[in-house]
XYZ file of C-alpha atoms in Angstrom:
390
model
C -172.632 31.363 -179.888
C -172.096 29.491 -176.639
C -173.032 26.170 -178.179
C -170.815 26.777 -181.105
C -167.850 27.457 -178.810
C -168.459 24.239 -176.924
C -168.722 22.273 -180.150
C -165.433 23.594 -181.369
C -163.601 22.974 -178.114
C -164.891 19.180 -178.242
C -163.682 18.801 -181.874
C -160.275 20.187 -180.919
C -160.021 17.839 -177.934
C -160.743 14.782 -180.038
C -158.388 15.786 -182.707
C -155.573 16.169 -180.131
C -156.235 12.599 -178.772
C -156.105 11.131 -182.135
C -152.838 12.859 -182.859
C -151.160 11.643 -179.694
C -152.346 7.913 -180.393
C -150.933 8.179 -183.880
C -147.591 9.437 -182.643
C -147.464 6.740 -180.015
C -148.122 4.025 -182.655
C -145.592 5.484 -185.163
C -142.944 5.465 -182.202
C -143.751 1.923 -181.344
C -143.501 0.741 -184.882
C -140.171 2.459 -185.277
C -138.930 0.827 -182.131
C -140.043 -2.641 -183.331
C -138.321 -2.149 -186.725
C -135.124 -1.040 -185.037
C -134.973 -4.290 -182.991
C -135.872 -6.542 -186.040
C -133.463 -4.941 -188.605
C -136.228 -3.375 -190.377
C -138.515 -6.321 -190.519
C -141.970 -6.161 -188.989
C -142.685 -8.688 -186.267
C -145.935 -8.880 -184.462
C -145.899 -9.389 -180.589
C -147.431 -12.669 -180.863
C -144.825 -14.164 -183.132
C -142.188 -12.802 -180.584
C -143.951 -14.583 -177.709
C -144.034 -17.795 -179.857
C -140.531 -17.643 -180.716
C -139.403 -17.028 -177.150
C -141.635 -19.881 -175.813
C -140.305 -22.296 -178.442
C -136.750 -21.326 -177.335
C -137.483 -21.996 -173.772
C -139.142 -25.277 -174.529
C -136.023 -26.248 -176.534
C -133.723 -25.436 -173.767
C -135.861 -27.368 -171.286
C -135.908 -30.326 -173.469
C -132.168 -30.284 -173.930
C -131.671 -29.926 -170.135
C -134.025 -32.797 -169.579
C -132.002 -35.106 -172.112
C -128.707 -34.102 -170.342
C -130.170 -34.851 -166.833
C -131.319 -38.263 -167.982
C -128.132 -39.239 -169.876
C -125.656 -37.587 -167.546
C -123.759 -35.688 -170.318
C -123.860 -32.130 -171.671
C -123.736 -33.020 -175.274
C -127.199 -31.724 -176.127
C -127.150 -28.019 -176.790
C -130.410 -26.148 -177.030
C -129.142 -22.571 -177.251
C -129.953 -22.402 -180.939
C -131.825 -24.380 -183.538
C -128.738 -25.335 -185.358
C -126.933 -26.572 -182.332
C -130.067 -28.646 -181.226
C -130.255 -30.123 -184.620
C -126.741 -31.087 -184.696
C -126.900 -32.724 -181.243
C -129.879 -34.997 -182.159
C -129.518 -35.518 -185.898
C -127.685 -38.904 -185.570
C -130.454 -40.366 -183.424
C -128.040 -41.944 -181.113
C -128.906 -39.582 -178.093
C -132.574 -40.080 -178.640
C -132.158 -43.986 -178.634
C -130.166 -43.852 -175.523
C -132.704 -41.604 -173.979
C -135.660 -43.784 -174.569
C -133.743 -46.905 -173.342
C -132.974 -44.949 -170.248
C -136.741 -44.310 -169.676
C -137.544 -47.907 -170.586
C -134.681 -50.447 -170.886
C -134.603 -52.561 -173.923
C -137.056 -50.347 -175.974
C -134.633 -49.834 -178.756
C -132.128 -52.746 -179.301
C -130.254 -51.667 -182.390
C -128.746 -48.528 -183.144
C -125.440 -47.339 -184.394
C -123.288 -44.052 -184.164
C -122.464 -43.513 -187.796
C -121.892 -40.531 -190.047
C -123.696 -42.353 -192.991
C -127.171 -40.685 -193.656
C -129.183 -43.925 -193.919
C -127.765 -45.202 -190.698
C -128.797 -42.075 -188.940
C -132.214 -42.062 -190.434
C -132.709 -45.741 -189.210
C -131.764 -44.677 -185.676
C -134.420 -41.938 -185.729
C -136.872 -44.480 -187.097
C -135.926 -46.862 -184.314
C -136.489 -44.080 -181.680
C -139.958 -43.107 -183.222
C -141.016 -46.802 -183.016
C -139.860 -47.058 -179.548
C -141.937 -43.917 -178.585
C -144.917 -45.539 -180.225
C -144.352 -48.794 -178.239
C -144.293 -46.647 -174.988
C -147.670 -45.400 -175.685
C -146.873 -41.952 -176.929
C -149.896 -40.514 -178.783
C -149.636 -40.023 -182.475
C -150.046 -36.244 -182.417
C -146.931 -36.060 -180.294
C -144.733 -38.007 -182.661
C -142.739 -36.824 -185.555
C -141.433 -38.089 -188.918
C -137.965 -38.718 -189.788
C -137.505 -35.645 -191.983
C -138.449 -33.339 -189.061
C -135.394 -34.077 -187.336
C -132.910 -35.234 -189.934
C -133.620 -32.365 -192.314
C -134.550 -29.909 -189.633
C -138.061 -29.319 -191.127
C -139.918 -29.061 -187.865
C -137.793 -29.133 -184.736
C -140.676 -27.856 -182.566
C -142.293 -31.316 -183.247
C -139.095 -32.987 -181.817
C -139.274 -30.760 -178.690
C -142.936 -31.551 -178.248
C -142.161 -35.309 -178.441
C -139.440 -34.935 -175.827
C -141.601 -32.903 -173.526
C -144.368 -35.550 -173.790
C -142.002 -38.228 -172.556
C -141.128 -35.979 -169.674
C -144.787 -35.697 -168.652
C -145.155 -39.489 -168.881
C -142.071 -40.550 -166.976
C -141.383 -37.523 -164.740
C -138.005 -36.269 -163.504
C -135.740 -39.423 -163.745
C -132.210 -38.849 -162.771
C -129.110 -40.383 -164.274
C -127.329 -42.941 -162.198
C -123.622 -43.309 -163.044
C -122.637 -46.679 -164.526
C -119.457 -48.016 -163.018
C -118.528 -49.642 -166.350
C -120.015 -47.315 -169.002
C -120.073 -48.320 -172.611
C -118.697 -46.309 -175.343
C -120.726 -43.520 -176.724
C -122.874 -44.655 -179.516
C -122.100 -48.398 -179.049
C -124.756 -51.015 -179.867
C -126.978 -51.887 -176.849
C -126.526 -55.450 -177.386
C -122.920 -55.367 -178.647
C -121.666 -55.514 -182.186
C -123.847 -57.569 -184.455
C -121.971 -59.974 -186.662
C -123.330 -62.071 -189.462
C -123.367 -65.828 -188.529
C -121.985 -66.804 -191.924
C -119.327 -64.169 -193.037
C -118.725 -62.722 -189.615
C -118.874 -59.144 -190.850
C -121.026 -56.356 -189.198
C -124.798 -56.388 -189.955
C -126.471 -53.069 -190.375
C -130.289 -52.746 -189.811
C -130.927 -52.130 -193.381
C -129.653 -55.493 -194.448
C -130.397 -57.485 -191.229
C -132.112 -60.707 -191.281
C -132.880 -62.305 -187.857
C -133.329 -66.130 -188.191
C -132.537 -69.011 -185.963
C -131.737 -66.632 -183.089
C -128.815 -65.180 -185.156
C -128.021 -62.220 -187.370
C -127.584 -62.723 -191.111
C -126.882 -60.542 -194.091
C -129.714 -60.993 -196.497
C -127.167 -61.932 -199.197
C -125.542 -64.568 -196.887
C -128.834 -66.325 -196.069
C -128.282 -68.864 -198.956
C -128.220 -72.630 -199.526
C -124.778 -74.073 -199.228
C -125.368 -76.626 -201.998
C -127.139 -74.577 -204.752
C -126.339 -70.920 -203.555
C -129.906 -70.100 -203.878
C -131.562 -67.466 -201.661
C -133.657 -69.034 -198.806
C -136.934 -67.908 -197.291
C -136.932 -67.573 -193.564
C -138.696 -70.536 -191.988
C -137.982 -72.961 -194.911
C -134.407 -73.537 -194.342
C -132.678 -76.754 -193.131
C -129.650 -76.524 -190.853
C -126.672 -78.939 -190.558
C -124.052 -77.404 -188.209
C -123.317 -73.923 -189.345
C -124.555 -74.656 -193.000
C -128.040 -73.844 -194.409
C -129.652 -76.017 -197.086
C -132.849 -76.019 -199.134
C -134.891 -79.180 -199.002
C -133.474 -80.679 -202.190
C -129.824 -80.232 -201.286
C -130.513 -81.487 -197.799
C -132.089 -84.680 -198.976
C -129.210 -85.283 -201.370
C -126.583 -85.021 -198.725
C -128.035 -86.215 -195.463
C -131.258 -88.271 -196.042
C -130.681 -91.966 -196.417
C -133.020 -93.170 -199.209
C -134.261 -96.660 -198.727
C -135.030 -98.816 -201.726
C -138.513 -98.928 -202.885
C -140.309 -102.204 -203.545
C -140.984 -102.674 -207.335
C -144.158 -103.889 -208.778
C -143.151 -105.304 -212.097
C -145.271 -106.703 -214.815
C -146.550 -110.024 -213.547
C -146.042 -111.396 -210.142
C -142.976 -111.858 -208.090
C -141.295 -115.081 -208.368
C -143.322 -117.395 -206.109
C -144.422 -121.079 -206.452
C -145.869 -123.521 -203.835
C -142.489 -125.153 -203.317
C -140.317 -122.200 -204.295
C -138.455 -124.250 -206.765
C -137.147 -122.996 -210.035
C -135.033 -124.215 -212.930
C -131.804 -122.312 -213.929
C -129.564 -122.425 -216.844
C -126.334 -124.389 -216.756
C -123.897 -121.653 -217.885
C -122.439 -118.698 -216.043
C -122.371 -115.175 -217.260
C -119.006 -114.121 -216.303
C -116.881 -116.935 -217.666
C -119.514 -119.014 -219.705
C -118.357 -122.141 -217.788
C -120.778 -124.734 -216.636
C -122.332 -123.788 -213.217
C -123.949 -127.176 -212.638
C -124.737 -130.194 -214.681
C -127.547 -131.052 -214.971
C -129.676 -128.049 -214.127
C -130.269 -127.802 -210.354
C -133.382 -126.317 -208.584
C -133.230 -122.630 -207.245
C -134.937 -121.483 -204.286
C -135.043 -117.570 -203.603
C -135.677 -116.456 -200.085
C -136.141 -112.717 -200.389
C -138.041 -110.076 -202.478
C -135.915 -107.819 -204.571
C -135.925 -104.039 -204.701
C -135.434 -101.566 -207.390
C -131.852 -100.088 -207.344
C -130.189 -97.594 -209.767
C -126.798 -99.292 -209.275
C -125.226 -100.798 -212.404
C -122.570 -103.499 -212.306
C -120.324 -103.033 -215.338
C -117.395 -104.841 -213.935
C -117.114 -108.481 -214.387
C -116.379 -109.064 -210.783
C -119.812 -107.611 -209.815
C -121.552 -109.843 -212.462
C -119.729 -112.953 -211.210
C -120.720 -112.082 -207.613
C -124.328 -111.817 -208.802
C -124.137 -115.164 -210.471
C -122.698 -116.844 -207.561
C -125.099 -115.186 -205.057
C -128.111 -116.248 -207.022
C -126.921 -119.883 -207.246
C -126.076 -120.099 -203.617
C -129.239 -118.675 -202.445
C -127.576 -115.519 -201.104
C -128.615 -112.611 -203.475
C -127.083 -109.233 -203.079
C -129.554 -106.273 -203.700
C -126.650 -103.976 -204.889
C -126.535 -105.887 -208.061
C -130.065 -105.312 -209.057
C -130.125 -102.940 -211.962
C -132.753 -100.406 -212.967
C -134.244 -102.350 -216.001
C -137.963 -102.638 -214.971
C -139.003 -99.339 -216.671
C -137.238 -99.751 -220.079
C -139.923 -100.184 -222.623
C -137.579 -101.189 -225.333
C -135.619 -103.849 -223.527
C -136.233 -107.418 -223.315
C -139.692 -107.425 -221.834
C -141.376 -106.891 -225.403
C -139.286 -109.590 -226.844
C -139.904 -111.877 -223.942
C -143.710 -111.379 -224.303
C -143.558 -112.191 -228.094
C -141.607 -115.354 -227.342
C -143.944 -116.539 -224.605
C -146.697 -116.270 -227.121
C -145.110 -118.279 -229.829
C -142.800 -120.772 -228.049
C -142.809 -123.244 -225.250
C -139.162 -124.155 -225.027
C -137.621 -124.609 -221.716
C -135.015 -121.922 -222.059
C -134.330 -118.806 -224.264
C -131.748 -116.194 -224.127
C -132.382 -112.592 -225.174
C -130.725 -111.090 -227.017
C -127.480 -112.781 -228.230
C -125.541 -113.290 -224.881
C -125.947 -116.901 -223.703
C -125.979 -117.857 -220.178
C -126.067 -114.488 -218.426
C -127.995 -115.720 -215.440
C -127.936 -113.476 -212.304
C -131.157 -113.579 -210.240
C -134.872 -114.235 -210.466
C -137.337 -111.395 -211.221
C -140.889 -112.321 -211.851
C -143.408 -114.812 -213.483
C -145.259 -114.775 -216.728
C -148.151 -116.579 -218.160
C -148.063 -118.079 -221.740
C -150.302 -120.963 -223.085
C -151.297 -121.861 -219.499
C -147.713 -122.393 -218.550
C -146.046 -120.323 -215.983
C -142.518 -119.256 -216.604
C -139.809 -117.931 -214.240
C -137.862 -114.900 -215.738
C -134.196 -114.736 -214.591
C -132.497 -111.371 -215.534
C -129.608 -109.061 -214.812
C -126.991 -106.861 -216.408
C -124.497 -107.883 -218.895
C -120.956 -108.271 -217.720
C -119.892 -105.890 -220.429
C -122.240 -103.262 -218.945
C -123.801 -102.453 -222.432
C -126.589 -104.969 -222.770
C -129.503 -106.362 -220.782
C -130.672 -109.858 -221.135
C -133.012 -112.439 -219.585
C -133.139 -116.154 -219.148
C -136.538 -117.767 -218.856
C -137.332 -121.319 -217.522
C -140.280 -123.333 -216.641
C -141.527 -123.666 -213.041
C -140.615 -127.158 -211.855
C -143.775 -129.260 -211.356
């Protein structure tokens, strides 16, 4: 009986303790529900939220102490997001820690400009040596996906650089102004944003303005040619500014040369068909002739060429481009050299169109001097052939 009574008292005591614990748990649960509008929240989540709030306020205070302004509000997530969303404050902050880290950023309400500012800040942090786990992506700040990672990044910079105080600038710049001043395109003079910026020749360009002045084709950086403020491609630059020297022609046969440099010429002129000399006089060239693509359709040019050839003062401007013509006088001349040994022959029907010596040709063991030039009418080519004296 005594044992049974002791067991009963023990069971009653344990039951009473269990009831008290249950009541205490229910009371605490009701208290938590009353403070969270009926939503269950564990003590760990409350502690985490409270710690994140404190870190957000600390990071906002650190930014204000560095920049010397109170524009950063860390009281709520929404206010903190709006303060840093444009990326301008962060770029100014990293430049305060290390001047010149971010060189280009703009205060703008356009979304793509704000995202580029945030990207520039992240690259600046990476250049300063911030570890990758303490960086964040653009969407974490711009879309407020993960503001705690932004706070973590700011606190990492605080640990790296310590407590740096803001020093007032006697001549402060406007809020959000470009660090290096406004960037203008060298060609059009308009503002260049980072998304369309091209840095070439120590100047800023729009990608659409970096074109050749001659052909208006886009240029690749490093392959442009510059004359003053104008850009050119290789082809257009050569056309405008490169002086092309005449190239020495290697015609069929040899250049007009002989031991005594003496040649026969016809006795009629090309411009007026009047006798040039009677009887034929020897002709002695002194220079080698070059290929030119200059025609002489006027009679005055043709007459000048005739006179220049007779008086041993040839003018290279009158040399036409007739060497490469396969259908011109060369085939006819070769056929004549094989069949005839006459002293002179005019090809085609124009007589006496003598201008200047060109080359030698061999036929039947006899060397002939070919004298050729453009027709005064500018429509036909011709040649005159004569034996070498001696």
